[in-house]
Coordinates of C-alpha atoms and ligand atoms in Angstrom, one line a residue:
X229 CA 105.9 -7.4 -2.1
X230 CA 107.2 -4.2 -3.8
X231 CA 105.8 -3.2 -7.1
X232 CA 107.8 -0.9 -9.3
X233 CA 106.6 1.2 -12.2
X234 CA 109.5 1.0 -14.6
X235 CA 109.4 4.0 -17.0
X236 CA 109.5 3.0 -20.7
X237 CA 108.7 4.3 -24.2
X238 CA 107.0 2.6 -27.2
X239 CA 109.2 0.2 -29.2
X240 CA 108.2 0.4 -32.9
X241 CA 106.7 -2.6 -34.6
X242 CA 105.4 -4.6 -31.7
X243 CA 102.6 -6.1 -33.8
X244 CA 101.9 -9.9 -34.0
X245 CA 102.3 -11.4 -37.4
X246 CA 100.6 -14.6 -38.7
X247 CA 101.2 -16.2 -35.3
X248 CA 102.5 -14.1 -32.4
X249 CA 105.4 -11.6 -32.3
X250 CA 108.6 -13.2 -33.7
X251 CA 112.0 -11.6 -33.6
X252 CA 115.6 -12.5 -33.4
X253 CA 116.3 -13.8 -29.9
X254 CA 118.8 -11.0 -29.2
X255 CA 116.1 -8.4 -30.0
X256 CA 113.8 -10.1 -27.5
X257 CA 116.6 -10.1 -24.9
X258 CA 117.3 -6.4 -25.4
X259 CA 116.3 -4.2 -22.5
X260 CA 112.5 -3.9 -22.0
X261 CA 111.6 -5.5 -25.4
X262 CA 109.8 -8.5 -23.9
X263 CA 108.7 -6.4 -20.9
X264 CA 107.1 -3.7 -23.2
X265 CA 105.2 -6.3 -25.2
X266 CA 103.9 -8.2 -22.2
X267 CA 102.7 -5.0 -20.6
X268 CA 101.1 -3.9 -23.9
X269 CA 99.2 -7.2 -24.0
X270 CA 97.9 -6.7 -20.5
X271 CA 97.0 -3.0 -21.1
X272 CA 95.4 -3.9 -24.5
X273 CA 93.2 -6.6 -22.9
X274 CA 91.7 -4.6 -20.1
X275 CA 94.4 -5.3 -17.4
X276 CA 95.4 -8.4 -15.5
X277 CA 93.8 -7.6 -12.1
X278 CA 92.5 -10.9 -10.5
X279 CA 92.8 -12.8 -13.8
X280 CA 94.0 -16.3 -14.4
X281 CA 96.7 -17.1 -17.1
X282 CA 98.3 -20.1 -18.6
X283 CA 102.1 -19.7 -19.2
X284 CA 104.6 -21.9 -20.9
X285 CA 106.8 -22.3 -24.0
X286 CA 108.5 -24.7 -26.3
X287 CA 111.7 -24.7 -24.3
X288 CA 113.8 -22.8 -26.7
X289 CA 116.7 -20.5 -25.8
X290 CA 115.5 -17.7 -23.4
X291 CA 112.3 -19.6 -22.5
X292 CA 113.2 -19.9 -18.9
X293 CA 114.3 -16.3 -18.4
X294 CA 111.2 -15.0 -20.3
X295 CA 108.9 -17.0 -18.0
X296 CA 110.4 -15.4 -14.9
X297 CA 110.0 -11.9 -16.4
X298 CA 106.4 -12.5 -17.4
X299 CA 105.6 -13.9 -13.9
X300 CA 107.0 -10.7 -12.4
X301 CA 105.0 -8.5 -14.7
X302 CA 101.8 -10.5 -14.1
X303 CA 102.4 -10.2 -10.3
X304 CA 103.0 -6.5 -10.7
X305 CA 99.7 -6.1 -12.6
X306 CA 97.7 -7.9 -9.9
X307 CA 97.0 -11.2 -11.7
X308 CA 95.3 -13.7 -9.4
X309 CA 96.6 -17.1 -10.7
X310 CA 99.1 -18.4 -13.2
X311 CA 99.2 -22.0 -14.3
X312 CA 102.7 -22.9 -15.6
X313 CA 104.1 -26.0 -17.2
X314 CA 106.8 -27.7 -15.2
X315 CA 110.2 -26.3 -16.2
X316 CA 108.3 -23.5 -18.0
X317 CA 107.4 -25.9 -20.8
X318 CA 104.0 -26.4 -22.6
X319 CA 103.3 -27.4 -26.2
X320 CA 101.0 -24.9 -27.9
X321 CA 98.1 -27.5 -28.1
X322 CA 98.6 -28.3 -24.4
X323 CA 98.5 -24.6 -23.5
X324 CA 95.3 -24.1 -25.6
X325 CA 93.7 -27.0 -23.8
X326 CA 94.7 -25.8 -20.4
X327 CA 93.3 -22.3 -21.0
X328 CA 90.0 -23.9 -21.9
X329 CA 90.0 -26.5 -19.1
X330 CA 90.9 -24.1 -16.3
X331 CA 88.7 -21.3 -17.5
X332 CA 91.7 -19.0 -17.7
X333 CA 91.4 -15.5 -19.1
X334 CA 94.3 -16.0 -21.5
X335 CA 97.7 -17.5 -22.1
X336 CA 101.2 -16.5 -22.9
X337 CA 103.0 -19.1 -25.2
X338 CA 106.7 -18.6 -25.7
X339 CA 107.6 -19.9 -29.1
X340 CA 108.7 -19.0 -32.6
X341 CA 107.2 -22.4 -33.6
X342 CA 109.0 -23.8 -36.7
X343 CA 111.7 -21.1 -36.7
X344 CA 115.1 -22.2 -35.4
X345 CA 116.1 -21.5 -31.8
X346 CA 119.2 -20.2 -30.1
X347 CA 120.8 -16.9 -29.2
X348 CA 121.4 -16.2 -32.9
X349 CA 118.1 -17.6 -34.0
X350 CA 114.4 -16.7 -33.3
X351 CA 112.2 -16.2 -30.3
X352 CA 108.5 -15.4 -30.1
X353 CA 105.5 -14.8 -27.9
X354 CA 101.8 -15.6 -28.8
X355 CA 99.0 -14.3 -26.7
X356 CA 95.9 -16.6 -26.6
X357 CA 92.4 -15.6 -25.6
X358 CA 90.0 -17.2 -23.1
X359 CA 88.7 -19.6 -25.8
X360 CA 92.3 -21.0 -26.1
X361 CA 92.9 -19.6 -29.5
X362 CA 95.3 -16.9 -30.9
X363 CA 94.3 -13.3 -30.4
X364 CA 91.9 -12.2 -33.1
X365 CA 92.8 -9.3 -35.4
X366 CA 90.6 -7.0 -33.3
X367 CA 92.4 -7.9 -30.1
X368 CA 95.8 -7.7 -31.8
X369 CA 94.9 -4.1 -32.9
X370 CA 94.1 -3.2 -29.3
X371 CA 97.4 -4.6 -28.2
X372 CA 99.3 -2.6 -30.9
X373 CA 97.5 0.5 -29.8
X374 CA 98.6 -0.1 -26.2
X375 CA 102.2 -0.8 -27.3
X376 CA 102.2 2.6 -29.0
X377 CA 101.3 4.6 -25.9
X378 CA 103.1 2.6 -23.2
X379 CA 104.8 4.7 -20.6
X380 CA 105.5 2.2 -17.7
X381 CA 105.9 -1.5 -16.9
X382 CA 104.4 -2.7 -13.6
X383 CA 106.8 -5.2 -12.2
X384 CA 106.9 -7.0 -8.9
X385 CA 110.3 -6.9 -7.2
X386 CA 110.4 -10.7 -6.6
X387 CA 113.0 -13.4 -7.0
X388 CA 113.0 -16.1 -9.6
X389 CA 110.8 -19.0 -8.6
X390 CA 111.7 -22.6 -9.2
X391 CA 109.5 -24.3 -11.7
X392 CA 111.0 -27.8 -11.4
X393 CA 108.7 -29.2 -8.8
X394 CA 104.9 -29.7 -9.2
X395 CA 102.7 -27.7 -6.8
X396 CA 101.7 -24.3 -5.7
X397 CA 104.0 -21.3 -5.1
X398 CA 103.0 -17.7 -4.3
X399 CA 104.5 -14.5 -5.4
X400 CA 102.9 -11.8 -3.2
X401 CA 99.2 -12.1 -3.9
X402 CA 99.6 -14.2 -7.0
X403 CA 99.2 -18.0 -6.9
X404 CA 101.5 -20.0 -9.3
X405 CA 100.5 -23.6 -9.9
X406 CA 103.2 -25.7 -11.6
X407 CA 101.6 -28.6 -13.5
X408 CA 102.8 -31.6 -15.4
X409 CA 102.7 -30.4 -19.1
X410 CA 101.7 -33.8 -20.5
X411 CA 99.0 -35.2 -18.1
X412 CA 95.9 -33.1 -19.2
X413 CA 96.8 -33.4 -22.8
X414 CA 97.0 -37.2 -22.6
X415 CA 93.6 -37.3 -20.9
X416 CA 92.1 -35.3 -23.7
X417 CA 93.6 -37.6 -26.4
X418 CA 92.2 -40.6 -24.5
X419 CA 88.7 -39.0 -24.8
X420 CA 89.0 -38.4 -28.5
X421 CA 90.8 -41.6 -29.8
X422 CA 90.6 -45.3 -29.3
X423 CA 94.2 -45.6 -28.0
X424 CA 93.5 -49.3 -27.2
X425 CA 92.9 -50.0 -30.9
X426 CA 96.2 -48.2 -31.7
X427 CA 97.9 -50.3 -29.0
X428 CA 96.5 -53.5 -30.5
X429 CA 97.7 -52.4 -33.9
X430 CA 101.2 -51.9 -32.5
X431 CA 101.1 -55.2 -30.6
X432 CA 100.2 -56.8 -34.0
X433 CA 103.6 -55.7 -35.4
X434 CA 102.7 -52.3 -36.9
X435 CA 105.8 -50.1 -36.7
X436 CA 106.2 -46.4 -36.5
X437 CA 108.7 -43.6 -36.2
X438 CA 107.9 -40.1 -34.8
X439 CA 110.5 -37.3 -35.2
X440 CA 110.2 -34.8 -32.4
X441 CA 112.9 -32.7 -34.0
X442 CA 114.5 -32.0 -30.5
X443 CA 111.5 -29.8 -29.8
X444 CA 108.7 -29.8 -27.4
X445 CA 106.8 -32.9 -28.4
X446 CA 109.4 -35.5 -27.2
X447 CA 107.8 -36.0 -23.8
X448 CA 104.3 -36.0 -25.2
X449 CA 105.1 -38.5 -27.9
X450 CA 106.8 -40.8 -25.5
X451 CA 103.9 -40.7 -23.1
X452 CA 101.4 -41.4 -25.8
X453 CA 103.1 -43.6 -28.4
X454 CA 105.6 -45.5 -26.3
X455 CA 104.1 -45.7 -22.7
X456 CA 100.4 -45.7 -23.7
X457 CA 100.3 -47.4 -27.1
X458 CA 103.3 -49.7 -26.6
X459 CA 105.5 -48.6 -29.5
X460 CA 109.2 -49.4 -29.0
X461 CA 111.3 -46.6 -27.3
X462 CA 113.2 -46.0 -30.6
X463 CA 109.9 -45.1 -32.2
X464 CA 110.5 -41.5 -31.0
X465 CA 113.5 -40.0 -32.6
X466 CA 115.2 -36.7 -31.5
X467 CA 112.9 -37.0 -28.5
X468 CA 115.0 -34.8 -26.1
X469 CA 114.0 -31.2 -26.2
X470 CA 117.0 -28.9 -26.7
X471 CA 117.1 -25.1 -26.5
X472 CA 118.5 -24.9 -30.1
X473 CA 116.6 -27.9 -31.4
X474 CA 120.0 -29.5 -32.1
X475 CA 120.7 -26.7 -34.6
X476 CA 118.0 -27.7 -37.0
X477 CA 114.8 -26.1 -38.2
X478 CA 112.0 -27.7 -36.2
X479 CA 109.8 -27.6 -39.2
X480 CA 108.1 -31.0 -40.1
X481 CA 108.4 -31.0 -43.9
X482 CA 110.3 -33.2 -46.3
X483 CA 113.2 -30.7 -46.4
X484 CA 113.8 -30.2 -42.7
X485 CA 112.8 -33.8 -41.6
X486 CA 115.0 -35.3 -44.3
X487 CA 116.3 -38.1 -42.1
X488 CA 112.8 -39.4 -41.4
X489 CA 111.9 -39.0 -45.1
X490 CA 115.0 -41.0 -46.1
X491 CA 114.0 -43.7 -43.7
X492 CA 110.4 -43.8 -44.9
X493 CA 111.4 -43.9 -48.6
X494 CA 114.0 -46.6 -48.0
X495 CA 113.9 -50.4 -47.8
X496 CA 113.7 -50.6 -44.0
X497 CA 110.8 -48.1 -43.7
X498 CA 108.4 -48.6 -40.8
X499 CA 104.7 -48.6 -41.5
X500 CA 104.1 -45.1 -40.4
X501 CA 106.2 -41.9 -40.0
X502 CA 105.3 -38.5 -38.5
X503 CA 107.0 -35.4 -37.2
X504 CA 106.0 -32.2 -35.3
X505 CA 107.4 -28.7 -35.0
X506 CA 109.0 -26.6 -32.4
X507 CA 105.9 -26.0 -30.3
X508 CA 104.0 -29.2 -31.2
X509 CA 101.2 -27.7 -33.3
X510 CA 102.3 -28.9 -36.8
X511 CA 102.4 -32.4 -38.2
X512 CA 103.9 -34.3 -41.1
X513 CA 102.4 -37.6 -42.1
X514 CA 104.3 -40.1 -44.2
X515 CA 103.6 -43.8 -44.9
X516 CA 106.0 -46.4 -46.2
X517 CA 107.1 -44.9 -49.5
X518 CA 104.2 -42.4 -49.4
X519 CA 104.4 -38.7 -48.4
X520 CA 101.0 -37.2 -47.6
X521 CA 100.7 -33.5 -48.3
X522 CA 99.0 -31.6 -45.4
X523 CA 96.2 -30.6 -47.7
X524 CA 95.5 -34.3 -48.6
X525 CA 95.8 -35.2 -44.9
X526 CA 93.1 -32.7 -44.0
X527 CA 90.9 -34.2 -46.8
X528 CA 91.4 -37.7 -45.7
X529 CA 90.7 -36.9 -42.1
X530 CA 87.6 -35.1 -43.1
X531 CA 86.5 -38.2 -45.0
X532 CA 87.3 -40.7 -42.2
X533 CA 87.2 -38.9 -38.9
X534 CA 84.0 -40.7 -37.9
X535 CA 86.2 -43.8 -37.4
X536 CA 87.6 -42.1 -34.2
X537 CA 85.2 -42.2 -31.2
X538 CA 85.4 -38.4 -30.5
X539 CA 84.1 -37.7 -34.1
X540 CA 81.7 -40.6 -34.5
X541 CA 78.8 -38.1 -34.7
X542 CA 80.2 -36.7 -37.9
X543 CA 81.4 -33.2 -38.7
X544 CA 79.4 -29.9 -38.5
X545 CA 81.6 -28.4 -41.2
X546 CA 85.2 -27.9 -42.3
X547 CA 87.5 -25.0 -43.0
X548 CA 90.8 -24.6 -44.7
X549 CA 93.2 -21.6 -45.1
X550 CA 92.9 -20.2 -48.6
X551 CA 96.3 -21.4 -49.9
X552 CA 95.5 -25.0 -48.8
X553 CA 94.3 -27.2 -51.7
X554 CA 90.7 -27.7 -52.4
X555 CA 90.9 -31.5 -51.7
X556 CA 88.9 -31.0 -48.5
X557 CA 86.2 -29.0 -50.4
X558 CA 85.5 -32.1 -52.5
X559 CA 85.0 -34.3 -49.4
X560 CA 82.7 -31.6 -47.9
X561 CA 80.7 -31.4 -51.1
X562 CA 80.2 -35.2 -51.1
X563 CA 79.2 -35.2 -47.5
X564 CA 76.9 -32.2 -47.9
X565 CA 78.6 -30.2 -45.1
X566 CA 79.8 -26.6 -45.1
X567 CA 83.4 -25.7 -46.2
X568 CA 84.9 -22.3 -45.3
X569 CA 88.0 -20.7 -46.9
X570 CA 89.8 -18.4 -44.5
X571 CA 93.1 -16.4 -44.6
X572 CA 96.3 -18.0 -43.5
X573 CA 96.7 -18.3 -39.7
X574 CA 94.9 -20.3 -37.1
X575 CA 93.2 -17.2 -35.6
X576 CA 90.8 -17.1 -38.4
X577 CA 89.3 -20.5 -37.5
X578 CA 88.4 -19.5 -33.9
X579 CA 85.0 -17.9 -34.5
X580 CA 83.9 -20.8 -36.8
X581 CA 84.9 -23.3 -34.1
X582 CA 83.4 -21.3 -31.2
X583 CA 80.1 -21.0 -33.2
X584 CA 80.0 -24.7 -33.9
X585 CA 80.0 -24.1 -37.6
X586 CA 83.0 -26.4 -38.1
X587 CA 84.5 -29.4 -36.4
X588 CA 87.7 -29.8 -38.4
X589 CA 90.2 -27.3 -40.0
X590 CA 93.6 -27.2 -41.5
X591 CA 96.4 -25.4 -43.4
X592 CA 98.8 -26.5 -46.1
X593 CA 101.6 -25.6 -43.8
X594 CA 101.2 -28.9 -41.8
X595 CA 98.5 -27.7 -39.4
X596 CA 95.5 -29.8 -38.7
X597 CA 93.1 -29.6 -35.8
X598 CA 89.5 -29.7 -34.6
X599 CA 87.1 -28.2 -32.1
X600 CA 88.9 -30.0 -29.2
X601 CA 91.1 -27.0 -28.7
X602 CA 91.7 -23.7 -30.6
X603 CA 95.1 -24.3 -32.0
X604 CA 96.4 -26.8 -34.6
X605 CA 97.6 -30.0 -33.0
X606 CA 100.5 -32.1 -34.2
X607 CA 100.1 -35.2 -32.1
X608 CA 96.3 -35.1 -32.5
X609 CA 96.8 -35.5 -36.2
X610 CA 99.2 -38.4 -35.7
X611 CA 96.7 -40.2 -33.4
X612 CA 93.9 -39.5 -35.8
X613 CA 95.8 -41.2 -38.6
X614 CA 96.8 -44.1 -36.4
X615 CA 93.2 -44.5 -35.3
X616 CA 92.0 -44.5 -38.9
X617 CA 94.6 -47.0 -39.9
X618 CA 93.8 -49.2 -36.9
X619 CA 90.0 -49.2 -37.7
X620 CA 90.2 -49.4 -41.5
X621 CA 93.1 -51.9 -41.6
X622 CA 94.6 -50.0 -44.5
X623 CA 98.1 -48.6 -44.9
X624 CA 98.8 -44.9 -45.5
X625 CA 99.4 -45.6 -49.2
X626 CA 96.2 -47.7 -49.6
X627 CA 94.2 -45.0 -47.8
X628 CA 95.5 -42.3 -50.1
X629 CA 95.0 -44.4 -53.3
X630 CA 91.4 -45.0 -52.3
X631 CA 90.9 -41.4 -51.5
X632 CA 92.2 -40.1 -54.9
X633 CA 90.2 -42.7 -56.7
X634 CA 87.1 -41.5 -55.0
X635 CA 87.7 -37.7 -55.1
X636 CA 90.4 -37.1 -57.6
X637 CA 93.8 -35.7 -56.7
X638 CA 94.8 -32.1 -56.0
X639 CA 98.5 -32.2 -56.8
X640 CA 100.1 -29.7 -54.5
X641 CA 103.3 -28.1 -53.6
X642 CA 104.5 -24.9 -52.0
X643 CA 107.6 -23.1 -53.2
X644 CA 109.3 -20.8 -50.7
X645 CA 111.9 -18.1 -51.7
X646 CA 113.5 -17.2 -48.4
X647 CA 115.3 -14.1 -47.3
X648 CA 114.4 -12.1 -50.4
X649 CA 115.2 -8.4 -50.2
X650 CA 112.1 -6.9 -48.6
X651 CA 111.7 -4.1 -51.1
X652 CA 112.0 -6.4 -54.1
X653 CA 109.4 -8.8 -52.6
X654 CA 107.0 -6.0 -51.8
X655 CA 107.2 -4.5 -55.3
X656 CA 106.8 -7.9 -56.9
X657 CA 103.5 -8.3 -55.0
X658 CA 102.2 -4.8 -55.5
X659 CA 103.0 -4.7 -59.2
X660 CA 101.2 -8.1 -59.6
X661 CA 98.3 -6.8 -57.6
X662 CA 97.9 -3.8 -59.9
X663 CA 97.9 -6.1 -63.0
X664 CA 95.3 -8.6 -61.6
X665 CA 92.3 -7.2 -63.4
X666 CA 94.1 -7.3 -66.8
X667 CA 95.3 -11.0 -66.5
X668 CA 92.2 -13.0 -67.3
X669 CA 92.4 -14.2 -70.9
X670 CA 96.2 -13.7 -71.1
X671 CA 98.5 -16.7 -71.6
X672 CA 101.7 -17.3 -69.7
X673 CA 104.1 -20.1 -70.6
X674 CA 101.2 -21.9 -72.3
X675 CA 98.6 -21.5 -69.6
X676 CA 95.7 -19.1 -69.8
X677 CA 94.5 -17.1 -66.7
X678 CA 90.7 -17.4 -66.2
X679 CA 90.4 -15.4 -63.0
X680 CA 92.7 -13.4 -60.7
X681 CA 92.0 -11.6 -57.4
X682 CA 93.4 -10.4 -54.1
X683 CA 91.8 -12.6 -51.4
X684 CA 89.6 -10.9 -48.8
X685 CA 87.7 -12.7 -46.1
X686 CA 84.5 -11.6 -44.4
X687 CA 84.2 -13.5 -41.1
X688 CA 80.7 -15.1 -41.2
X689 CA 80.4 -14.9 -37.4
X690 CA 81.5 -11.4 -36.5
X691 CA 81.4 -9.8 -39.9
X692 CA 85.0 -8.5 -39.6
X693 CA 86.8 -8.1 -43.0
X694 CA 90.5 -9.0 -43.6
X695 CA 91.8 -7.9 -47.0
X696 CA 95.0 -8.4 -49.0
X697 CA 95.4 -12.0 -47.8
X698 CA 97.1 -13.4 -50.9
X699 CA 97.0 -13.0 -54.7
X700 CA 95.1 -15.8 -56.4
X701 CA 95.6 -16.8 -60.1
X702 CA 93.3 -19.4 -61.6
X703 CA 94.2 -21.0 -64.9
X704 CA 92.3 -23.1 -67.5
X705 CA 92.3 -26.8 -66.7
X706 CA 91.8 -26.6 -62.9
X707 CA 95.2 -25.1 -61.9
X708 CA 95.5 -22.5 -59.2
X709 CA 98.5 -20.5 -57.9
X710 CA 98.6 -18.3 -54.8
X711 CA 101.3 -15.8 -54.0
X712 CA 101.8 -14.2 -50.5
X713 CA 104.5 -13.0 -48.2
X714 CA 105.2 -14.8 -45.0
X715 CA 104.2 -13.2 -41.7
X716 CA 106.4 -15.3 -39.5
X717 CA 109.9 -14.6 -40.8
X718 CA 112.5 -12.5 -38.9
X719 CA 114.9 -11.5 -41.7
X720 CA 114.1 -10.2 -45.2
X721 CA 110.9 -11.5 -46.9
X722 CA 109.8 -15.0 -47.7
X723 CA 107.8 -15.3 -50.8
X724 CA 105.4 -18.3 -50.8
X725 CA 104.1 -19.6 -54.0
X726 CA 101.4 -22.2 -53.6
X727 CA 100.7 -24.5 -56.6
X728 CA 97.8 -26.8 -57.2
X729 CA 96.5 -28.8 -60.1
X730 CA 93.4 -30.9 -59.9
X731 CA 93.4 -34.3 -61.8
X732 CA 90.2 -36.3 -61.6
X733 CA 91.0 -39.3 -63.9
X734 CA 93.9 -41.0 -65.6
X735 CA 97.1 -41.6 -63.7
X736 CA 96.7 -40.4 -60.1
X737 CA 100.2 -41.5 -59.0
X738 CA 102.3 -39.1 -60.9
X739 CA 105.2 -37.1 -59.4
X740 CA 103.7 -33.9 -58.1
X741 CA 106.8 -31.9 -59.3
X742 CA 106.2 -33.1 -62.9
X743 CA 102.5 -32.3 -62.8
X744 CA 103.1 -28.8 -61.4
X745 CA 106.0 -27.8 -63.5
X746 CA 104.0 -26.1 -66.2
X747 CA 102.1 -24.1 -63.6
X748 CA 105.3 -23.1 -61.8
X749 CA 106.6 -21.9 -65.2
X750 CA 103.4 -19.9 -65.8
X751 CA 103.6 -18.3 -62.4
X752 CA 107.2 -17.3 -62.9
X753 CA 106.2 -15.8 -66.3
X754 CA 103.3 -13.8 -64.7
X755 CA 105.1 -12.6 -61.5
X756 CA 108.7 -12.4 -62.9
X757 CA 110.1 -14.2 -59.8
X758 CA 113.4 -15.1 -61.3
X759 CA 113.9 -11.8 -63.1
X760 CA 113.1 -9.7 -60.0
X761 CA 114.7 -11.8 -57.2
X762 CA 117.5 -13.4 -59.1
X763 CA 116.4 -16.8 -57.8
X764 CA 116.0 -19.6 -60.4
X765 CA 114.8 -22.2 -57.8
X766 CA 112.9 -22.0 -54.5
X767 CA 114.8 -22.6 -51.2
X768 CA 112.1 -25.0 -50.0
X769 CA 109.6 -27.1 -51.8
X770 CA 107.0 -28.9 -49.6
Ligands
LIG992 C1 103.1 -19.8 -41.5 C2 102.1 -20.7 -42.2 C3 100.7 -20.6 -41.6 C4 100.8 -20.9 -40.1 C5 101.8 -20.0 -39.5 C6 102.0 -20.3 -38.0 O1 102.7 -18.5 -41.7 O2 102.0 -20.4 -43.6 O3 99.8 -21.5 -42.3 O4 99.5 -20.7 -39.5 O5 103.1 -20.1 -40.1 O6 102.4 -21.7 -37.8 P1 103.4 -17.5 -42.8 O7 102.8 -16.2 -42.6 O8 104.9 -17.6 -42.5 O9 103.1 -18.1 -44.1 V1 103.4 -22.1 -36.5 O10 103.4 -23.7 -36.3 O11 104.9 -21.5 -37.2 O12 102.9 -21.2 -35.3
LIG993 CO1 104.1 -24.3 -34.6

C-alpha cells in the first residue's frame, strides 16, 4: 500500500471548543480542512503507530465521507486497529463505552451534536482519550500546537471500504473491525438497570414516547425500549436517522422538541416522554403535564439512583457544571457526599470520574451521566428514570413534588440570545467583567447584588486551572445568574444567561417564568443585554 505525504500548511483556528471542533459543513469539506485536523490530532497525541482507535459518528451529512478520509489517514500513520460502527455510525455514549471496553488508545467521533446537520448546517469532530472521555484542556493545547506547525498529511492511497457488513477488513497493515453500533451499549445498560422491572411496568400499561429527533438514537431506543422492554413500536418517534435530522435542530429541549412537549402537556399524554440529541448524549425528561429541568433531573437521580442495581452501593460523590442549578448540591449535602462545581463541558468531569471521586454528574444543558462511561448519556438517563419509576411506583410529577417538598425547589431557566454580533457579545462580557468588583451592594431592577465573580476552576485531581469560565452574579434572597458565551456555535456569538431562584417553602408549583422574571429584569439592567444587542427577548428559553 502506497503512503503519500501530502504537503499542507496550518489552517487558523483549529481549536476544539466546549465539545470538539465545530464548523459549517462546507468549511469541513473544503480541501484539507478535515485532513489537517485529523493529522494534528495524531501529531499532538504522540503519533498513531500501532495504536487502536474507535471511529464513528452521528450519521449527519458528510459522516460517511469523513470516515473514509480518517481511515486513510490512520492507515497512513501506521495505526494498528480501528473499530468502526456499522455504516460509520456510533452514538457518542456508545463510542465512549467502546473505547473503554476495547482498551483503545482514543476515538474519533464525528458530530456537531445538537447543532443542525446538512451541507448548509454544521459538522464536527471530537477526539476522545483512552479513558473514553473528551480530550482534556492539556491535550487540546497539544493538538492546537500541532495544528499550528503542520506541514504534511500522511495518507494511504487506498480505496473506500464498505462499512455495511459486520466483520474484519484490512487496509494495508491496518485492521478494520466493523461492529454493530448497538450491541455493546445494550449489554452495558443491561448491567446497570433492571430492564425486567421496566418491561413489567410497560406490560402493566405504562405508556411512553421517546423522540429520537431523526438522529442517532433511533436504533438504540428501538432495541432498548421496544425490543427489550416491550414498549409499542410507536413509542419511538422520529426514529429513522436522517443526514439532516429532518431539517430540525436535534436538541432535546421544550423549544426544539415542541411536538413531544405538546403531546405531554395535552389530554392524551403518555405516562413518560423523553428525547435525545444528534449524537445521543443529551436527554430531556418529561412526565404527563410535567417538564423536568435537567438540573432537577440530576438532583432527583442523585437522590434515587440507589434504586437501580448498578448504583445500589450508593454514590461516591456528584458533580455539576457551574451554570447548572444547585438542586443537586442540596441532595449531596443531605447524603453527606462530596459535590464538585466544574466549568461547562464534559471534559471537566473526566478526572473526577477516573479518580473515583464522583459517580454521577450532569449539566443544565440536558446532559446527565455516570462513571459507566466518560460522556453524558441520553438513553442512560431515560432508563434511569424508568427504573426509578418502576421501583418507586411513582409518576414523574409525584417524584418531583416529593423531591421539592424534601429539598426545596431551584426554579431554573436558561435564556439564549443566538447569532449576536461577536464583537457586541465580547464587549458586553468584558465590560461586565470589569465592573464585577463594584457590583456587590448595588441594586438593579429591585434586586441587590451580594457577590459577583468570574468563575475559575482548579481541578482537584491534576491541579490544572481553567479561568474565565462564566460571570456569576449572586443576589439577595437566593437568586443567581450566570452569563457566558457558547463554545459550540458556528456563526456569530450565542449569549447564554442562566437564571436560578431557590424557594424552600410556600408554593413550590409556580410557573418558573413568573418566579424568574424579576431576576431576568435585574440581569438585563446589570448587563444591558437589550440595549447592547437590540434583543428584547431571548431566542430560546429552556
Ligand atoms: C453546550 C452546553 C454544554 C455542553 C456542550 C456540548 O456548550 O452548554 O453544557 O457540554 O454544549 O454538548 P456551549 O459552550 O455551547 O454552552 V453536546 O451534546 O452539543 O456535545
Ligand atoms: Co450531544
